[in-house]
């Protein structure tokens, strides 16, 4: 959407994602990413950590379930989403603002690790091959392009 601030954060999970469901059954997961800059100090001839940035993150629906199944404390990841300010009044009556990343995309950082991708099937709508299945047909009936070298199974999916 126009006017939204899109950012990308690379860092480590401070704890396992917390998966919950709204009263209407929609999955939502929350987690915190710690992003710490590292710089090389030429005089000391060593790497030094800067001050950590802790980013609160929220993911919704299938992505929330995939995140909860796939990520654990300490996992290095890359998350991209919309930065959102939530204003509130504290106990003393002061106006405060909490920043949160509404995550649209998330994945493991492959800089120091490997990952295995597993597509997840899902009914209706987008079939993962860039085209709609149309008419509300289940995605399993559509035969998407075999982009990942495995058997077509519908929607693009999660990773481990």
PDB file of C-alpha atoms in Angstrom:
ATOM      1  CA  UNK A   1       0.000   0.000   0.000  1.00  0.00           C
ATOM      2  CA  UNK A   2       1.114   3.526  -0.665  1.00  0.00           C
ATOM      3  CA  UNK A   3       2.722   5.402   2.183  1.00  0.00           C
ATOM      4  CA  UNK A   4       3.731   2.348   4.216  1.00  0.00           C
ATOM      5  CA  UNK A   5       7.306   1.939   5.386  1.00  0.00           C
ATOM      6  CA  UNK A   6       8.746  -1.359   4.148  1.00  0.00           C
ATOM      7  CA  UNK A   7      11.858  -2.634   5.920  1.00  0.00           C
ATOM      8  CA  UNK A   8      14.008  -5.744   5.914  1.00  0.00           C
ATOM      9  CA  UNK A   9      15.537  -7.028   9.149  1.00  0.00           C
ATOM     10  CA  UNK A  10      18.251  -9.669   9.436  1.00  0.00           C
ATOM     11  CA  UNK A  11      18.900 -11.142  12.853  1.00  0.00           C
ATOM     12  CA  UNK A  12      18.313 -13.981  15.302  1.00  0.00           C
ATOM     13  CA  UNK A  13      15.122 -15.057  17.068  1.00  0.00           C
ATOM     14  CA  UNK A  14      15.260 -14.267  20.772  1.00  0.00           C
ATOM     15  CA  UNK A  15      12.707 -17.009  21.617  1.00  0.00           C
ATOM     16  CA  UNK A  16      10.484 -19.540  19.868  1.00  0.00           C
ATOM     17  CA  UNK A  17       7.586 -17.890  17.984  1.00  0.00           C
ATOM     18  CA  UNK A  18       4.325 -17.799  19.953  1.00  0.00           C
ATOM     19  CA  UNK A  19       1.384 -19.100  17.901  1.00  0.00           C
ATOM     20  CA  UNK A  20      -2.157 -18.117  18.882  1.00  0.00           C
ATOM     21  CA  UNK A  21      -5.550 -18.050  17.232  1.00  0.00           C
ATOM     22  CA  UNK A  22      -8.094 -15.238  17.178  1.00  0.00           C
ATOM     23  CA  UNK A  23     -11.668 -16.025  18.342  1.00  0.00           C
ATOM     24  CA  UNK A  24     -12.586 -16.428  14.666  1.00  0.00           C
ATOM     25  CA  UNK A  25      -9.810 -19.006  14.163  1.00  0.00           C
ATOM     26  CA  UNK A  26      -7.203 -16.892  12.343  1.00  0.00           C
ATOM     27  CA  UNK A  27      -3.612 -17.879  13.201  1.00  0.00           C
ATOM     28  CA  UNK A  28      -1.241 -15.166  14.455  1.00  0.00           C
ATOM     29  CA  UNK A  29       2.357 -15.610  15.589  1.00  0.00           C
ATOM     30  CA  UNK A  30       4.574 -13.148  17.422  1.00  0.00           C
ATOM     31  CA  UNK A  31       8.351 -13.190  17.726  1.00  0.00           C
ATOM     32  CA  UNK A  32      11.285 -10.847  18.341  1.00  0.00           C
ATOM     33  CA  UNK A  33      14.339 -10.501  16.110  1.00  0.00           C
ATOM     34  CA  UNK A  34      17.617  -9.273  17.611  1.00  0.00           C
ATOM     35  CA  UNK A  35      19.757  -7.542  15.013  1.00  0.00           C
ATOM     36  CA  UNK A  36      23.259  -6.702  16.201  1.00  0.00           C
ATOM     37  CA  UNK A  37      25.715  -4.821  13.986  1.00  0.00           C
ATOM     38  CA  UNK A  38      29.315  -6.097  13.957  1.00  0.00           C
ATOM     39  CA  UNK A  39      32.259  -3.970  12.993  1.00  0.00           C
ATOM     40  CA  UNK A  40      35.930  -4.807  12.688  1.00  0.00           C
ATOM     41  CA  UNK A  41      38.137  -2.743  14.994  1.00  0.00           C
ATOM     42  CA  UNK A  42      41.438  -2.425  13.107  1.00  0.00           C
ATOM     43  CA  UNK A  43      43.309  -1.123  16.139  1.00  0.00           C
ATOM     44  CA  UNK A  44      42.280  -4.050  18.359  1.00  0.00           C
ATOM     45  CA  UNK A  45      42.315  -6.428  15.358  1.00  0.00           C
ATOM     46  CA  UNK A  46      38.957  -7.974  16.398  1.00  0.00           C
ATOM     47  CA  UNK A  47      35.252  -7.905  15.673  1.00  0.00           C
ATOM     48  CA  UNK A  48      33.097  -5.881  18.059  1.00  0.00           C
ATOM     49  CA  UNK A  49      29.338  -6.031  18.497  1.00  0.00           C
ATOM     50  CA  UNK A  50      27.333  -2.816  18.380  1.00  0.00           C
ATOM     51  CA  UNK A  51      24.111  -2.122  20.254  1.00  0.00           C
ATOM     52  CA  UNK A  52      21.385  -4.681  19.502  1.00  0.00           C
ATOM     53  CA  UNK A  53      18.105  -3.647  17.894  1.00  0.00           C
ATOM     54  CA  UNK A  54      15.122  -5.728  19.056  1.00  0.00           C
ATOM     55  CA  UNK A  55      12.248  -5.791  16.550  1.00  0.00           C
ATOM     56  CA  UNK A  56       8.817  -7.132  17.564  1.00  0.00           C
ATOM     57  CA  UNK A  57       7.193  -9.002  14.685  1.00  0.00           C
ATOM     58  CA  UNK A  58       3.710 -10.302  13.877  1.00  0.00           C
ATOM     59  CA  UNK A  59       2.699 -12.748  11.126  1.00  0.00           C
ATOM     60  CA  UNK A  60      -0.808 -13.880  10.197  1.00  0.00           C
ATOM     61  CA  UNK A  61      -2.665 -16.862   8.740  1.00  0.00           C
ATOM     62  CA  UNK A  62      -0.745 -19.702   7.039  1.00  0.00           C
ATOM     63  CA  UNK A  63       2.527 -17.792   7.320  1.00  0.00           C
ATOM     64  CA  UNK A  64       2.068 -17.701  11.107  1.00  0.00           C
ATOM     65  CA  UNK A  65       1.642 -21.474  11.224  1.00  0.00           C
ATOM     66  CA  UNK A  66       4.665 -22.033   8.963  1.00  0.00           C
ATOM     67  CA  UNK A  67       6.810 -19.731  11.109  1.00  0.00           C
ATOM     68  CA  UNK A  68       5.757 -21.507  14.315  1.00  0.00           C
ATOM     69  CA  UNK A  69       6.541 -24.932  12.791  1.00  0.00           C
ATOM     70  CA  UNK A  70       9.819 -23.944  11.156  1.00  0.00           C
ATOM     71  CA  UNK A  71      11.628 -21.449  13.387  1.00  0.00           C
ATOM     72  CA  UNK A  72      13.142 -21.742  16.850  1.00  0.00           C
ATOM     73  CA  UNK A  73      15.092 -19.582  19.267  1.00  0.00           C
ATOM     74  CA  UNK A  74      18.467 -18.605  17.825  1.00  0.00           C
ATOM     75  CA  UNK A  75      17.485 -19.126  14.167  1.00  0.00           C
ATOM     76  CA  UNK A  76      19.055 -16.513  11.914  1.00  0.00           C
ATOM     77  CA  UNK A  77      16.426 -15.166   9.537  1.00  0.00           C
ATOM     78  CA  UNK A  78      15.499 -12.444   7.085  1.00  0.00           C
ATOM     79  CA  UNK A  79      12.108 -10.782   7.549  1.00  0.00           C
ATOM     80  CA  UNK A  80      10.487  -8.117   5.405  1.00  0.00           C
ATOM     81  CA  UNK A  81       7.335  -6.236   6.171  1.00  0.00           C
ATOM     82  CA  UNK A  82       5.531  -3.022   7.021  1.00  0.00           C
ATOM     83  CA  UNK A  83       6.696  -0.992   9.984  1.00  0.00           C
ATOM     84  CA  UNK A  84       3.722   0.006  12.100  1.00  0.00           C
ATOM     85  CA  UNK A  85       3.471   2.389  15.058  1.00  0.00           C
ATOM     86  CA  UNK A  86       1.065   1.525  17.869  1.00  0.00           C
ATOM     87  CA  UNK A  87       0.361   4.445  20.202  1.00  0.00           C
ATOM     88  CA  UNK A  88      -0.948   3.956  23.726  1.00  0.00           C
ATOM     89  CA  UNK A  89      -1.138   5.635  27.097  1.00  0.00           C
ATOM     90  CA  UNK A  90       0.990   4.187  29.922  1.00  0.00           C
ATOM     91  CA  UNK A  91      -0.017   3.869  33.596  1.00  0.00           C
ATOM     92  CA  UNK A  92       1.224   7.403  34.342  1.00  0.00           C
ATOM     93  CA  UNK A  93      -0.851   8.860  31.494  1.00  0.00           C
ATOM     94  CA  UNK A  94       2.120   9.459  29.166  1.00  0.00           C
ATOM     95  CA  UNK A  95       1.652   8.914  25.441  1.00  0.00           C
ATOM     96  CA  UNK A  96       3.926   6.094  24.191  1.00  0.00           C
ATOM     97  CA  UNK A  97       4.626   4.500  20.823  1.00  0.00           C
ATOM     98  CA  UNK A  98       5.614   0.879  20.235  1.00  0.00           C
ATOM     99  CA  UNK A  99       6.987  -0.094  16.825  1.00  0.00           C
ATOM    100  CA  UNK A 100       6.133  -3.459  15.303  1.00  0.00           C
ATOM    101  CA  UNK A 101       6.947  -5.183  12.014  1.00  0.00           C
ATOM    102  CA  UNK A 102       3.903  -6.692  10.267  1.00  0.00           C
ATOM    103  CA  UNK A 103       5.827  -9.409   8.435  1.00  0.00           C
ATOM    104  CA  UNK A 104       4.913 -10.192   4.820  1.00  0.00           C
ATOM    105  CA  UNK A 105       7.888 -12.435   3.971  1.00  0.00           C
ATOM    106  CA  UNK A 106      10.252 -14.412   6.196  1.00  0.00           C
ATOM    107  CA  UNK A 107      12.911 -17.012   5.573  1.00  0.00           C
ATOM    108  CA  UNK A 108      16.093 -18.468   6.982  1.00  0.00           C
ATOM    109  CA  UNK A 109      19.364 -16.681   6.376  1.00  0.00           C
ATOM    110  CA  UNK A 110      21.511 -19.024   4.305  1.00  0.00           C
ATOM    111  CA  UNK A 111      24.735 -17.154   5.017  1.00  0.00           C
ATOM    112  CA  UNK A 112      25.828 -19.634   7.714  1.00  0.00           C
ATOM    113  CA  UNK A 113      23.245 -22.426   7.341  1.00  0.00           C
ATOM    114  CA  UNK A 114      21.260 -24.505   4.870  1.00  0.00           C
ATOM    115  CA  UNK A 115      17.513 -25.047   4.597  1.00  0.00           C
ATOM    116  CA  UNK A 116      15.226 -27.616   3.039  1.00  0.00           C
ATOM    117  CA  UNK A 117      12.108 -26.261   1.330  1.00  0.00           C
ATOM    118  CA  UNK A 118       8.831 -28.156   1.589  1.00  0.00           C
ATOM    119  CA  UNK A 119       5.821 -26.817  -0.281  1.00  0.00           C
ATOM    120  CA  UNK A 120       2.540 -26.877   1.627  1.00  0.00           C
ATOM    121  CA  UNK A 121      -0.730 -27.659  -0.163  1.00  0.00           C
ATOM    122  CA  UNK A 122      -3.712 -25.354   0.295  1.00  0.00           C
ATOM    123  CA  UNK A 123      -7.188 -25.258  -1.224  1.00  0.00           C
ATOM    124  CA  UNK A 124      -8.399 -22.576  -3.633  1.00  0.00           C
ATOM    125  CA  UNK A 125      -6.999 -19.323  -4.921  1.00  0.00           C
ATOM    126  CA  UNK A 126      -3.378 -18.926  -5.942  1.00  0.00           C
ATOM    127  CA  UNK A 127      -1.682 -22.111  -7.134  1.00  0.00           C
ATOM    128  CA  UNK A 128       1.940 -21.062  -6.642  1.00  0.00           C
ATOM    129  CA  UNK A 129       2.765 -21.019 -10.335  1.00  0.00           C
ATOM    130  CA  UNK A 130       1.775 -17.390 -10.784  1.00  0.00           C
ATOM    131  CA  UNK A 131      -1.791 -18.079 -11.864  1.00  0.00           C
ATOM    132  CA  UNK A 132      -5.120 -18.364 -10.135  1.00  0.00           C
ATOM    133  CA  UNK A 133      -6.812 -21.735 -10.161  1.00  0.00           C
ATOM    134  CA  UNK A 134     -10.016 -19.869 -10.956  1.00  0.00           C
ATOM    135  CA  UNK A 135     -13.561 -20.727 -10.015  1.00  0.00           C
ATOM    136  CA  UNK A 136     -12.592 -21.705  -6.489  1.00  0.00           C
ATOM    137  CA  UNK A 137     -11.204 -25.083  -7.576  1.00  0.00           C
ATOM    138  CA  UNK A 138      -8.839 -26.606  -5.014  1.00  0.00           C
ATOM    139  CA  UNK A 139      -5.180 -25.890  -5.742  1.00  0.00           C
ATOM    140  CA  UNK A 140      -4.466 -29.629  -5.702  1.00  0.00           C
ATOM    141  CA  UNK A 141      -6.399 -29.910  -8.994  1.00  0.00           C
ATOM    142  CA  UNK A 142      -4.202 -27.297 -10.664  1.00  0.00           C
ATOM    143  CA  UNK A 143      -0.817 -28.512 -11.903  1.00  0.00           C
ATOM    144  CA  UNK A 144       1.695 -25.724 -11.249  1.00  0.00           C
ATOM    145  CA  UNK A 145       5.132 -25.593 -12.822  1.00  0.00           C
ATOM    146  CA  UNK A 146       7.628 -27.861 -11.066  1.00  0.00           C
ATOM    147  CA  UNK A 147       9.790 -24.960  -9.887  1.00  0.00           C
ATOM    148  CA  UNK A 148      11.486 -26.782  -6.973  1.00  0.00           C
ATOM    149  CA  UNK A 149      12.224 -30.103  -8.647  1.00  0.00           C
ATOM    150  CA  UNK A 150       9.635 -32.064  -6.648  1.00  0.00           C
ATOM    151  CA  UNK A 151       6.093 -33.146  -7.288  1.00  0.00           C
ATOM    152  CA  UNK A 152       3.550 -30.352  -7.920  1.00  0.00           C
ATOM    153  CA  UNK A 153       1.458 -29.914  -4.789  1.00  0.00           C
ATOM    154  CA  UNK A 154      -0.284 -26.566  -5.109  1.00  0.00           C
ATOM    155  CA  UNK A 155       0.581 -23.445  -3.137  1.00  0.00           C
ATOM    156  CA  UNK A 156       4.196 -22.365  -2.544  1.00  0.00           C
ATOM    157  CA  UNK A 157       4.975 -23.465   0.919  1.00  0.00           C
ATOM    158  CA  UNK A 158       7.108 -23.294   3.960  1.00  0.00           C
ATOM    159  CA  UNK A 159      10.683 -24.281   4.642  1.00  0.00           C
ATOM    160  CA  UNK A 160      12.620 -25.961   7.388  1.00  0.00           C
TER     161      UNK A 160
END
